[in-house]
PDB file of C-alpha atoms in Angstrom:
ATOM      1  CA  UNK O   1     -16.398  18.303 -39.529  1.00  0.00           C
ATOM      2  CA  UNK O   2     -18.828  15.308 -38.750  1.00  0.00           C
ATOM      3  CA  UNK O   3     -20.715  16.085 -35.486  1.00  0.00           C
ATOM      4  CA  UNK O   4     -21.761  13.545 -32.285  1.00  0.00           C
ATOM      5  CA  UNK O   5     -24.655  12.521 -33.887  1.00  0.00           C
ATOM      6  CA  UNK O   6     -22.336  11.318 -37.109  1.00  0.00           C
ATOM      7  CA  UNK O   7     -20.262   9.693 -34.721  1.00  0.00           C
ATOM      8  CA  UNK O   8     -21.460   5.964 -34.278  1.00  0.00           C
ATOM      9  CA  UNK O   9     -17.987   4.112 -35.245  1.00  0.00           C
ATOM     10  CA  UNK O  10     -14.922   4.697 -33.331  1.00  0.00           C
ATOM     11  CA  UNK O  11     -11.640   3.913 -34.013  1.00  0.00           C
ATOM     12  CA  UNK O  12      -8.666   2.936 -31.475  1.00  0.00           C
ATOM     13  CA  UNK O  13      -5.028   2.625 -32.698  1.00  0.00           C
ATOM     14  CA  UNK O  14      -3.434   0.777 -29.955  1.00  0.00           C
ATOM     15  CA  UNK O  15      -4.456  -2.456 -28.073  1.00  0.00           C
ATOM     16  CA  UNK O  16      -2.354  -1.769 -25.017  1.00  0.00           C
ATOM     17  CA  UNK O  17      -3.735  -0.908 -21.345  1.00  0.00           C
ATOM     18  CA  UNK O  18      -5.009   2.576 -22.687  1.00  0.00           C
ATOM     19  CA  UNK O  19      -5.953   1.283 -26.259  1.00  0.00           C
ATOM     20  CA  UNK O  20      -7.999  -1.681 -24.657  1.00  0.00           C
ATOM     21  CA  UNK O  21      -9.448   0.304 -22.169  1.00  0.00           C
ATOM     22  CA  UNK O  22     -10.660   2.902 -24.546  1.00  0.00           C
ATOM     23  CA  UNK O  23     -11.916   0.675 -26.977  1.00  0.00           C
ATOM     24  CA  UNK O  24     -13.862  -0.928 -24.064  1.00  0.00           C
ATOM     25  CA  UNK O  25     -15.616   2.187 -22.396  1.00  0.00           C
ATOM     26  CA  UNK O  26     -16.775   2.882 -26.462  1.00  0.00           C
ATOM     27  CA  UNK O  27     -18.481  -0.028 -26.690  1.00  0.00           C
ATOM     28  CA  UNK O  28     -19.418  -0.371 -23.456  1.00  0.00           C
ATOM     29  CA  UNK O  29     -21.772   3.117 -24.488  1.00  0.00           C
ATOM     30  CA  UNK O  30     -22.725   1.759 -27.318  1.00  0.00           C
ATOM     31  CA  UNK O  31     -20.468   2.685 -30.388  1.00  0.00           C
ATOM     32  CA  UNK O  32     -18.913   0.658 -32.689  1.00  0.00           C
ATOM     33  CA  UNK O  33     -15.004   0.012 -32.715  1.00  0.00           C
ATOM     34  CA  UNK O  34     -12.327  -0.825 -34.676  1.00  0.00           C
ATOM     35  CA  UNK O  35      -9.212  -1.574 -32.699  1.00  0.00           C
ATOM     36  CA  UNK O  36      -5.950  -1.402 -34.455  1.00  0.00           C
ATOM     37  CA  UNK O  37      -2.555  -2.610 -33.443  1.00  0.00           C
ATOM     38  CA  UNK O  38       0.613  -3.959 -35.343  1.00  0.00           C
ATOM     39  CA  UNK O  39       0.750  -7.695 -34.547  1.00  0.00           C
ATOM     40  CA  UNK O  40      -2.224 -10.265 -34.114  1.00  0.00           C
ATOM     41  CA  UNK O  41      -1.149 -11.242 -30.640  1.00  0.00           C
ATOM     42  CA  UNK O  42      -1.577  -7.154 -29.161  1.00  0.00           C
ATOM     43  CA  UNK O  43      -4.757  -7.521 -30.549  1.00  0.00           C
ATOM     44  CA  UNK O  44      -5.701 -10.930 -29.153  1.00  0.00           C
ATOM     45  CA  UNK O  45      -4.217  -9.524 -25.819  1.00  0.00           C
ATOM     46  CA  UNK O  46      -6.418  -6.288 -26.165  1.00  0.00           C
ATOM     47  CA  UNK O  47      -9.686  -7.996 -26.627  1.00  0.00           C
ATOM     48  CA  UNK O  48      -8.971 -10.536 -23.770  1.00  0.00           C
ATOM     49  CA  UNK O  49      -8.022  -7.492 -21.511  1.00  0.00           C
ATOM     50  CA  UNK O  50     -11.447  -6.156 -22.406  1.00  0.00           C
ATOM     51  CA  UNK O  51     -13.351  -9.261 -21.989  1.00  0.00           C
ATOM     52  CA  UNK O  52     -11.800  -9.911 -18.951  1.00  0.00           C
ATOM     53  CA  UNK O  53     -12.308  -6.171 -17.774  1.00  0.00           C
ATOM     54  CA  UNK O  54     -16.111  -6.761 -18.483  1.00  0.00           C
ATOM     55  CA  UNK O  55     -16.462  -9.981 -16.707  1.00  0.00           C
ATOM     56  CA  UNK O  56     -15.119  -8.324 -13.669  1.00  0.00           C
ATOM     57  CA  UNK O  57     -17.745  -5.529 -14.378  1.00  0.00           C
ATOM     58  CA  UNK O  58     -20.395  -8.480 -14.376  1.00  0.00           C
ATOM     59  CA  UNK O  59     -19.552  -9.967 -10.949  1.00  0.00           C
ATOM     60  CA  UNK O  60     -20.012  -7.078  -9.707  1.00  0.00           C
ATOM     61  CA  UNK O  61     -23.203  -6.572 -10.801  1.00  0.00           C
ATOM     62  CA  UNK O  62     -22.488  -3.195 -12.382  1.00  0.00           C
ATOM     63  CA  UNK O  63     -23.136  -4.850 -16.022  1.00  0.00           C
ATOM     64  CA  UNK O  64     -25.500  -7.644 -17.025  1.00  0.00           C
ATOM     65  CA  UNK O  65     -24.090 -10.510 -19.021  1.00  0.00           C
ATOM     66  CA  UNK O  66     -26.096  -9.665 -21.909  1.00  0.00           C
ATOM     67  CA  UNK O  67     -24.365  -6.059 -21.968  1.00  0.00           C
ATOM     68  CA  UNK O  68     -21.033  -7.133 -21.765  1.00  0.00           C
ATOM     69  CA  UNK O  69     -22.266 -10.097 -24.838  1.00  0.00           C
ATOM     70  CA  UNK O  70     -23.215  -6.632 -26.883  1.00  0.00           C
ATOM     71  CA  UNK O  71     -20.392  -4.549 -26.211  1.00  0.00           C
ATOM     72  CA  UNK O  72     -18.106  -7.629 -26.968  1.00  0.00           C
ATOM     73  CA  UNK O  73     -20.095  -7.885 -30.354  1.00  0.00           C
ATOM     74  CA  UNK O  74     -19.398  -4.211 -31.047  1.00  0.00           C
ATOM     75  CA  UNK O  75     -15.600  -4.160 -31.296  1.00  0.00           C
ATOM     76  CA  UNK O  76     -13.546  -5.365 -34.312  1.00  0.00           C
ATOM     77  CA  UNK O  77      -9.672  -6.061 -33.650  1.00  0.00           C
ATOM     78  CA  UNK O  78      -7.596  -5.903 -36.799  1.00  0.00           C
ATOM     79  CA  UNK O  79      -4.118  -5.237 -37.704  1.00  0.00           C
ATOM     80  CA  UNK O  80      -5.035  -3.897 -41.345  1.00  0.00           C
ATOM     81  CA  UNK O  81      -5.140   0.119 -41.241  1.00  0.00           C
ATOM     82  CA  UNK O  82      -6.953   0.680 -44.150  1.00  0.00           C
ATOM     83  CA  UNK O  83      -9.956  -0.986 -41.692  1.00  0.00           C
ATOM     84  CA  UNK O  84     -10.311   2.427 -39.737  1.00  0.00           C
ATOM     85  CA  UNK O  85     -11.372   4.086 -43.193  1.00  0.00           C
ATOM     86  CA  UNK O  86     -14.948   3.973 -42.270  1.00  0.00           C
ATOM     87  CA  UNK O  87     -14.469   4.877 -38.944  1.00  0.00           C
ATOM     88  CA  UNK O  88     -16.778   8.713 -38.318  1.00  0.00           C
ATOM     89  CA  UNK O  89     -13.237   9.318 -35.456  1.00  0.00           C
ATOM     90  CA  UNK O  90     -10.251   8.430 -34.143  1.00  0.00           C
ATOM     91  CA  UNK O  91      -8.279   8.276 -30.978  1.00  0.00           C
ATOM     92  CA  UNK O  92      -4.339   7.241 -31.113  1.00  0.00           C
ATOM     93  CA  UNK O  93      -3.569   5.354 -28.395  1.00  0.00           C
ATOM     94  CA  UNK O  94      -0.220   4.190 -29.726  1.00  0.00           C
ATOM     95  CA  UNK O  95       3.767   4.622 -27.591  1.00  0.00           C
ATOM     96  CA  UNK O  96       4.454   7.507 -26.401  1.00  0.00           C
ATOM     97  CA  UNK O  97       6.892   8.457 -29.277  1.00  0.00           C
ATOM     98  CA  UNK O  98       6.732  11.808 -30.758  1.00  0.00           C
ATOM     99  CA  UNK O  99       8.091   9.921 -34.585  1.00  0.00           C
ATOM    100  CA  UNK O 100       5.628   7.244 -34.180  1.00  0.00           C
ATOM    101  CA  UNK O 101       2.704   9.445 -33.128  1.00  0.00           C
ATOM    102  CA  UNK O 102       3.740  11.674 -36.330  1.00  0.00           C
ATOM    103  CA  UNK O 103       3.191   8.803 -38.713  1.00  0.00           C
ATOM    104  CA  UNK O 104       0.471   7.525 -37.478  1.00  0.00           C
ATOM    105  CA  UNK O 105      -1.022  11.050 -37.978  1.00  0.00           C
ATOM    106  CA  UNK O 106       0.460  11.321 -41.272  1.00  0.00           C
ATOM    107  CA  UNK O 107      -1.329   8.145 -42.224  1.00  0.00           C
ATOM    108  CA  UNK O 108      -4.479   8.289 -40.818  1.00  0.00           C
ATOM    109  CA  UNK O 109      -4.654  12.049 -42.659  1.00  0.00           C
ATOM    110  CA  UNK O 110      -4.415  10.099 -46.131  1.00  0.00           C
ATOM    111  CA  UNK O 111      -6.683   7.393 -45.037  1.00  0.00           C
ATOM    112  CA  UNK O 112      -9.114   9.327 -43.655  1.00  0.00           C
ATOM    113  CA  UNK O 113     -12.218  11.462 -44.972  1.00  0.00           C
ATOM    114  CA  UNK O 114     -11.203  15.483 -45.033  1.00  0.00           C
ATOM    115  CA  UNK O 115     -14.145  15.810 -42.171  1.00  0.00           C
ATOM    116  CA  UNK O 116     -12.910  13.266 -39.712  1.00  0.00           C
ATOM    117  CA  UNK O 117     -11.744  14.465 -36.242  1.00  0.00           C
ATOM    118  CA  UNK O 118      -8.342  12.996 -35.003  1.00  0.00           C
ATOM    119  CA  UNK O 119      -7.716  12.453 -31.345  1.00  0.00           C
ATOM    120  CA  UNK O 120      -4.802  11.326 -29.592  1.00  0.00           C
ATOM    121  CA  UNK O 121      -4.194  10.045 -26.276  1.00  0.00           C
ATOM    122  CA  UNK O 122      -0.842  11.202 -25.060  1.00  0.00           C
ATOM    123  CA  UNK O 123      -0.064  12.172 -21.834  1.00  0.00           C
ATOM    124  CA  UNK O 124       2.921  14.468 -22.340  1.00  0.00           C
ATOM    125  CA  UNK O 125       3.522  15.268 -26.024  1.00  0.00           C
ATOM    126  CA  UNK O 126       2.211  18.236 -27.673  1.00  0.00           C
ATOM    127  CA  UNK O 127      -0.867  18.184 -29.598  1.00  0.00           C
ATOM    128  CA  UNK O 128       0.408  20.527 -32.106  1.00  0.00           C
ATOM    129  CA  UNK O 129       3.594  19.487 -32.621  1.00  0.00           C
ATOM    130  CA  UNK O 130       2.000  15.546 -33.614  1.00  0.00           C
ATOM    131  CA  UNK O 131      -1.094  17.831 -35.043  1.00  0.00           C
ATOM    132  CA  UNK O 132       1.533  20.001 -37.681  1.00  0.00           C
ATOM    133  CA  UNK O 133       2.342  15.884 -39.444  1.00  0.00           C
ATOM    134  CA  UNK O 134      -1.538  16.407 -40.978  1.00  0.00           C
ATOM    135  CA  UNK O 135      -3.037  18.764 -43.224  1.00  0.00           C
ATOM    136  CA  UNK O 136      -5.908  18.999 -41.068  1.00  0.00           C
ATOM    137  CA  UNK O 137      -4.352  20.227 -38.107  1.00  0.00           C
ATOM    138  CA  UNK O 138      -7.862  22.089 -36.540  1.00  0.00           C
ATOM    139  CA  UNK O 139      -9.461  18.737 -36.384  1.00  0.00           C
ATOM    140  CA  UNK O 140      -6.723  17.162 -34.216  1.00  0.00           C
ATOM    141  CA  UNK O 141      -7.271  17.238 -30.550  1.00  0.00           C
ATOM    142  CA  UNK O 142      -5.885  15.581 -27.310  1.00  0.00           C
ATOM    143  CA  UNK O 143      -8.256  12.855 -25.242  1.00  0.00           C
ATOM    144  CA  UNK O 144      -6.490  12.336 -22.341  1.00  0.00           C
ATOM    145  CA  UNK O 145      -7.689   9.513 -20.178  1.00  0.00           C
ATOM    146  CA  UNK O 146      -6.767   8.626 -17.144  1.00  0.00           C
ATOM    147  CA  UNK O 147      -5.586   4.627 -15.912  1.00  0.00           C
ATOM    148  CA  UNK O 148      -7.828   2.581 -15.874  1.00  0.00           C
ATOM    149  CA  UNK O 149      -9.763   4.378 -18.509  1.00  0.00           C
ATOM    150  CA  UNK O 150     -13.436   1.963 -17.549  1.00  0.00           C
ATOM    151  CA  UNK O 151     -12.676   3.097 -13.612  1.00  0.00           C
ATOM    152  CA  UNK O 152     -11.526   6.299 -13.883  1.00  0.00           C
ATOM    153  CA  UNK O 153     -14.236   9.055 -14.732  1.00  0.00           C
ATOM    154  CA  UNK O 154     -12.151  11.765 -16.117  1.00  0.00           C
ATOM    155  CA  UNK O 155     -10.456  12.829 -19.525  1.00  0.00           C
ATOM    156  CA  UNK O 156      -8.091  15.902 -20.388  1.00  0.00           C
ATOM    157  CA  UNK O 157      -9.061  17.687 -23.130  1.00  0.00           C
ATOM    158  CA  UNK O 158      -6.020  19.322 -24.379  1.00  0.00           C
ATOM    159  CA  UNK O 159      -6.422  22.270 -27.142  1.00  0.00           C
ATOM    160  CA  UNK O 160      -3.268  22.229 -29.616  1.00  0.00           C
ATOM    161  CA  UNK O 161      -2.153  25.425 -31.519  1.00  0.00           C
ATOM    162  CA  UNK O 162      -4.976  25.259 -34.588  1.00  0.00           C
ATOM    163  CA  UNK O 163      -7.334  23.337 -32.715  1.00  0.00           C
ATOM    164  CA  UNK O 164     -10.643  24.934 -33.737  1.00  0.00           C
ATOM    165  CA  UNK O 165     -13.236  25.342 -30.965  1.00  0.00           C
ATOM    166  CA  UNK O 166     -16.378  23.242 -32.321  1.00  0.00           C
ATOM    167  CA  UNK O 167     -13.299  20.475 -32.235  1.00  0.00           C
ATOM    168  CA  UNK O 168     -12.646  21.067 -28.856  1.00  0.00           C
ATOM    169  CA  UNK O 169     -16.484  21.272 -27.751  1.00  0.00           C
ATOM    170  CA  UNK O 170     -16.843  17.536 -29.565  1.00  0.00           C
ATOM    171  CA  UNK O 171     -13.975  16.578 -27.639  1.00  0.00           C
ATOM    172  CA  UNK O 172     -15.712  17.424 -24.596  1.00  0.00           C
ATOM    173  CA  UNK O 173     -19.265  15.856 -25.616  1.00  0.00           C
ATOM    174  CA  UNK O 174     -17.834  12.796 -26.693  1.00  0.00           C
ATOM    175  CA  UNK O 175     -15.943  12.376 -23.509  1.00  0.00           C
ATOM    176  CA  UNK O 176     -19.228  12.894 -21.488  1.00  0.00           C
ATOM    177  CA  UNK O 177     -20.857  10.736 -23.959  1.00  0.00           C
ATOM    178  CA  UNK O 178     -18.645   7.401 -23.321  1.00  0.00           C
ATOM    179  CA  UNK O 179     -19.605   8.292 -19.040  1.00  0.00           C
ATOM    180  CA  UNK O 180     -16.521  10.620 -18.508  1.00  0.00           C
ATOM    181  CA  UNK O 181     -16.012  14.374 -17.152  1.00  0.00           C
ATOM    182  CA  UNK O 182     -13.681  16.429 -18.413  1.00  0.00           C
ATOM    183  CA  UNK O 183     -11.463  19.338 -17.893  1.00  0.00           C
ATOM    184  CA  UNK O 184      -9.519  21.599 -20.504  1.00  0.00           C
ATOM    185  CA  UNK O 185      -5.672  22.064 -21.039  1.00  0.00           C
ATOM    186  CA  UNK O 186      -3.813  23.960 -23.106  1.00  0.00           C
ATOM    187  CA  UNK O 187      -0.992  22.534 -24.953  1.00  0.00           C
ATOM    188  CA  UNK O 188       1.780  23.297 -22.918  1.00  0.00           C
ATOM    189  CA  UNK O 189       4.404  19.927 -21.220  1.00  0.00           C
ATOM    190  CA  UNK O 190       2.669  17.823 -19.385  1.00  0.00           C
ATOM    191  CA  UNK O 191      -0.903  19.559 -19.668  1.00  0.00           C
ATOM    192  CA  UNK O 192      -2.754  20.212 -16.321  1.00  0.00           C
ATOM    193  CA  UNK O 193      -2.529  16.952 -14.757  1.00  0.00           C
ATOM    194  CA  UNK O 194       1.072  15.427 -15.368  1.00  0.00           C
ATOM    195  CA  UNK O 195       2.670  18.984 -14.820  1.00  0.00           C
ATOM    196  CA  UNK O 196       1.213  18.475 -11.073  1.00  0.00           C
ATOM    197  CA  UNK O 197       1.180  14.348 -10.695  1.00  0.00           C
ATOM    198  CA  UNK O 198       4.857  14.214 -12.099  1.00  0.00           C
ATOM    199  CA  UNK O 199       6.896  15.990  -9.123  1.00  0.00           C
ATOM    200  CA  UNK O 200       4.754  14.581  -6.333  1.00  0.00           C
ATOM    201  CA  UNK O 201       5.179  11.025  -7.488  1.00  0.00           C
ATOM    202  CA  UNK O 202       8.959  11.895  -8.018  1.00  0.00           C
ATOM    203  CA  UNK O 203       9.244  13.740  -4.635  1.00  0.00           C
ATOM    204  CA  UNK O 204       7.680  10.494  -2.772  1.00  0.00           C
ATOM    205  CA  UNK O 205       9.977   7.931  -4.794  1.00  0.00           C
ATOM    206  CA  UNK O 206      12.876  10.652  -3.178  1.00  0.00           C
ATOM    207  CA  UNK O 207      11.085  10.285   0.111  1.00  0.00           C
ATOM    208  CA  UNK O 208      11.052   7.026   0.247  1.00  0.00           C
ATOM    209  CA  UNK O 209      14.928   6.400  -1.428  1.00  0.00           C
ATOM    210  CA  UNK O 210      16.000   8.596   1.185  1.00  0.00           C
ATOM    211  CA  UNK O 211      14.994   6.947   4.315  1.00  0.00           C
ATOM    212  CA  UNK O 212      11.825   9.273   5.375  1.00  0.00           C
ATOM    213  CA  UNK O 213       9.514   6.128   6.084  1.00  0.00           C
ATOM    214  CA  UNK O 214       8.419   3.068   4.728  1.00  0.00           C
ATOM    215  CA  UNK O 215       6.832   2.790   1.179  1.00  0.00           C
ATOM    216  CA  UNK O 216       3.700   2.157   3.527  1.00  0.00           C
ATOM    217  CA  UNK O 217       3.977   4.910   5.968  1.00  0.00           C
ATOM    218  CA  UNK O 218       4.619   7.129   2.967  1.00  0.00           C
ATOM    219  CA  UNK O 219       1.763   5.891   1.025  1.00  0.00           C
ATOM    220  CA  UNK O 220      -0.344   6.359   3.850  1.00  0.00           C
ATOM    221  CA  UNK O 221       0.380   9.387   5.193  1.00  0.00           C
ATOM    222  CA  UNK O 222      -0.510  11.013   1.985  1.00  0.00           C
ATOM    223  CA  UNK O 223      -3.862   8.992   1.475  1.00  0.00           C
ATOM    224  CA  UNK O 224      -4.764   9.833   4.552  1.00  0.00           C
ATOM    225  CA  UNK O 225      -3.057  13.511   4.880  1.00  0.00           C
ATOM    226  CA  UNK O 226      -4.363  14.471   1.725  1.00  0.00           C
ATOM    227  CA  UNK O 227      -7.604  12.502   0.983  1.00  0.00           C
ATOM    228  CA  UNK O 228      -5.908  10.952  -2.358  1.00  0.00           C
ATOM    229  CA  UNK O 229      -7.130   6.840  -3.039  1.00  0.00           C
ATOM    230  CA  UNK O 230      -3.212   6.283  -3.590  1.00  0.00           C
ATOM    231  CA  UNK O 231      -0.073   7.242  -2.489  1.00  0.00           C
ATOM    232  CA  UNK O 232       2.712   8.076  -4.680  1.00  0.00           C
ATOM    233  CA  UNK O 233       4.643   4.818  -4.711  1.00  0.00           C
ATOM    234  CA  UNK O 234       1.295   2.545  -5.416  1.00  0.00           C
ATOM    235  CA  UNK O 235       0.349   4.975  -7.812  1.00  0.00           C
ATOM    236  CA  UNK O 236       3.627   5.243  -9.390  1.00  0.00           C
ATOM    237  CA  UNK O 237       3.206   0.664  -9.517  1.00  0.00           C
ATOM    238  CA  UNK O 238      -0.177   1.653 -11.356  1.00  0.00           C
ATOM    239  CA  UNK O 239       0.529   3.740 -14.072  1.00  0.00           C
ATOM    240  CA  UNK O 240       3.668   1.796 -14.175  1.00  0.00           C
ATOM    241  CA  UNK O 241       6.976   3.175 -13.708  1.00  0.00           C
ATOM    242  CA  UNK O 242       8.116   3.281 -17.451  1.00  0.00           C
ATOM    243  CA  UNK O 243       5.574   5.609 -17.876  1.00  0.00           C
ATOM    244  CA  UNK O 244       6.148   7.848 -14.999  1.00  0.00           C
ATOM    245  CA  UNK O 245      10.106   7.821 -16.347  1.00  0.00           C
ATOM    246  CA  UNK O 246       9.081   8.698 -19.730  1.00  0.00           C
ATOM    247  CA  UNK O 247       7.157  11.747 -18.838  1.00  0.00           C
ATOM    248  CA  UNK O 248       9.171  13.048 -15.873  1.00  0.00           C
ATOM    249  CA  UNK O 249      11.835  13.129 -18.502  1.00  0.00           C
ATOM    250  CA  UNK O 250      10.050  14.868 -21.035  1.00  0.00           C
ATOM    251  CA  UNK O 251       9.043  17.381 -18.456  1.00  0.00           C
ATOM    252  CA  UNK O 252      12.115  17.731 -17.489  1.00  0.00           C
ATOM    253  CA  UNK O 253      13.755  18.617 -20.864  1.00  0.00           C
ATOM    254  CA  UNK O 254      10.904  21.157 -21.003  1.00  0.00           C
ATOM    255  CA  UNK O 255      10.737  22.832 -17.781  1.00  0.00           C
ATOM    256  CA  UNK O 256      14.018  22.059 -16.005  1.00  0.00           C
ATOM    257  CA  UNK O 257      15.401  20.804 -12.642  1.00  0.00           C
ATOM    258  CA  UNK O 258      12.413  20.453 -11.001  1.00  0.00           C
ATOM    259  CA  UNK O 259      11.019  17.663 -12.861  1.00  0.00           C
ATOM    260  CA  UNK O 260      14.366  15.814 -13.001  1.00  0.00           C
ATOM    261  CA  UNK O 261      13.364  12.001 -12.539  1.00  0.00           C
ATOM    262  CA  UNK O 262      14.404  10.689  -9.538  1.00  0.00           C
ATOM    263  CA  UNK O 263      17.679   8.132  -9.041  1.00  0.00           C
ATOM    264  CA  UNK O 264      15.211   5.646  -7.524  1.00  0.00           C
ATOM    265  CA  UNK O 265      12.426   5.414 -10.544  1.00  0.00           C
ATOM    266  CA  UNK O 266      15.050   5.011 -13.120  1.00  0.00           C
ATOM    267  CA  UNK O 267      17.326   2.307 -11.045  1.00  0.00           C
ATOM    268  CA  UNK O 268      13.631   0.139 -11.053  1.00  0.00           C
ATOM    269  CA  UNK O 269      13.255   0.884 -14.827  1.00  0.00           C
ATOM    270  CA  UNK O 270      16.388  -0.260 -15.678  1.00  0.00           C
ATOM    271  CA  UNK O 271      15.805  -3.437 -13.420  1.00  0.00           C
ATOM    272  CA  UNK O 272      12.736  -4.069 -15.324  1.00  0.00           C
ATOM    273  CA  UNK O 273      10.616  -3.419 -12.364  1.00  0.00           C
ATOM    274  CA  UNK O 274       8.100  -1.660 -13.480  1.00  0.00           C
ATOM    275  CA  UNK O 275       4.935  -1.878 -11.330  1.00  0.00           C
ATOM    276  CA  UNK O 276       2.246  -3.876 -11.271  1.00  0.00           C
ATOM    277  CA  UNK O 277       1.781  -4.860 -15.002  1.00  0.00           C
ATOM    278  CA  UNK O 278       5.244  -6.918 -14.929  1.00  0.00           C
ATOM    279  CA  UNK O 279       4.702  -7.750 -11.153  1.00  0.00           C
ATOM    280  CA  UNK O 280       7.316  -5.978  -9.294  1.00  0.00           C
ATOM    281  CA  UNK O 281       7.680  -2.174  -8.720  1.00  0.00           C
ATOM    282  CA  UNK O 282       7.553  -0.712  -5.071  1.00  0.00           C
ATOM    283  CA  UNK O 283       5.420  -3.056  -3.921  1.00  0.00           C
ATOM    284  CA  UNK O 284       5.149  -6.891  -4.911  1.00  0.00           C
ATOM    285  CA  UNK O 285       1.892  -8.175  -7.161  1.00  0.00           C
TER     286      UNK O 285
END
């Protein structure tokens, strides 16, 4: 197994909010990166995110415009998979799709040297369930970062089934490395943080269908009853509410009634509202 100081090229499959944002916190600390998705335009829409992300990182005064020029120059967007080969590890950041994750595995275990650590990003699905599609299944590991991965400061560590523990402790260096803190899961639905988040977003999307109070009033009494940056329902807009669908109803095959999604999150889902990356959720962007 190649160790942190072996690591200096990273590679990201997926060029979507969490791909993007992974890809940019890497280079951003000063690895290289090769970001992978299926179609030229995810990729041009990736590294635009990114640069975009930076820039905003600039005005603030948080990055000089010669930092963001170097991390820019650090990151390689392709849609060819054999261009991860050289990468020293990788972290899925592909759908949320047990049968896609399982490929993906399955191909990046051909394609990649025996001593290469595997990482995936999911949220909900279990490490050693995508883990058993490889012949390598100690070296896979979950990296769970939270939305927005360059604001947010923390990352899951999830341990599947075989993961071996110098596997797990790289997890947890690397993390720190790219600026993050960490906590550790084991692989059971949901892990630590979506087994909580899930039934309090749910139970204020309830609140709210049923009348309790305004989104706002709802929103605010918990940011200000319970010291949280967000209430449920402009949390719910953030992550967006596809996601929050998709994993309350994986959670809910797993652990029963109380994670059952509620009526209101799927009506806006179906409507195509689904927070603020299309716009529309609870609230208007």
């Amino acid at each position: 197994m190649r160790g942190m100081d072996d690591i200096n090229t990273i590679g990201v499959i997926g060029a979507g909010t969490m791909g993007n944002g992974i890809t940019q916190v890497a280079a951003a600390s000063g690895y290289d990166v090769v970001m992978r998705d299926i179609k030229d335009e995810f990729v041009e829409r990736g590294l635009s995110a990114i640069d975009d992300s930076l820039s905003r990182f600039v005005s603030k005064e948080k990055l000089s415009e010669a930092e963001k020029d170097a991390a820019i120059d650090r990151i390689t967007g392709t849609t060819e998979f054999e261009d991860l080969a050289d990468c020293d590890l990788v972290i899925e950041a592909a759908v949320e799709n047990m049968e896609v994750k399982q490929d993906i595995f399955s191909d990046l275990d051909d394609l990649m040297p025996e001593d290469v650590v595997l990482a995936t990003n999911t949220s909900t699905l279990s490490i050693t369930t995508i883990a058993s599609a490889t012949e390598r299944p100690e070296q896979v590991v979950g990296l769970h970062f939270m939305n927005p991965v360059p604001i947010m400061t923390g990352v899951e560590v999830v341990i599947g089934e075989k993961t071996s523990p110098e596997v797990g402790e790289l997890a947890h260096e690397l993390s720190e490395k790219l600026g993050k803190e960490t906590w550790e899961s084991d692989d059971k639905p949901g892990f630590i943080t979506n087994r909580i988040l899930m039934p309090w977003l749910n139970e204020g999307i309830r609140a709210y269908d049923e009348g309790l109070g305004t989104k706002e009033d709802i929103d605010k009494g918990m940011t200000l009853g319970t010291n949280v940056p967000m209430g449920p329902l402009q949390l719910a807009d953030h992550i967006g509410l596809d996601v929050c669908l998709h994993a309350s109803e994986t959670l809910f095959e797993e652990l029963g009634d109380r994670y059952k999604p509620a009526y209101l999150l799927k009506r806006k889902v179906a409507a195509g509202d689904l927070g603020k990356k299309t716009g529309q959720g609870f609230y208007e962007y």
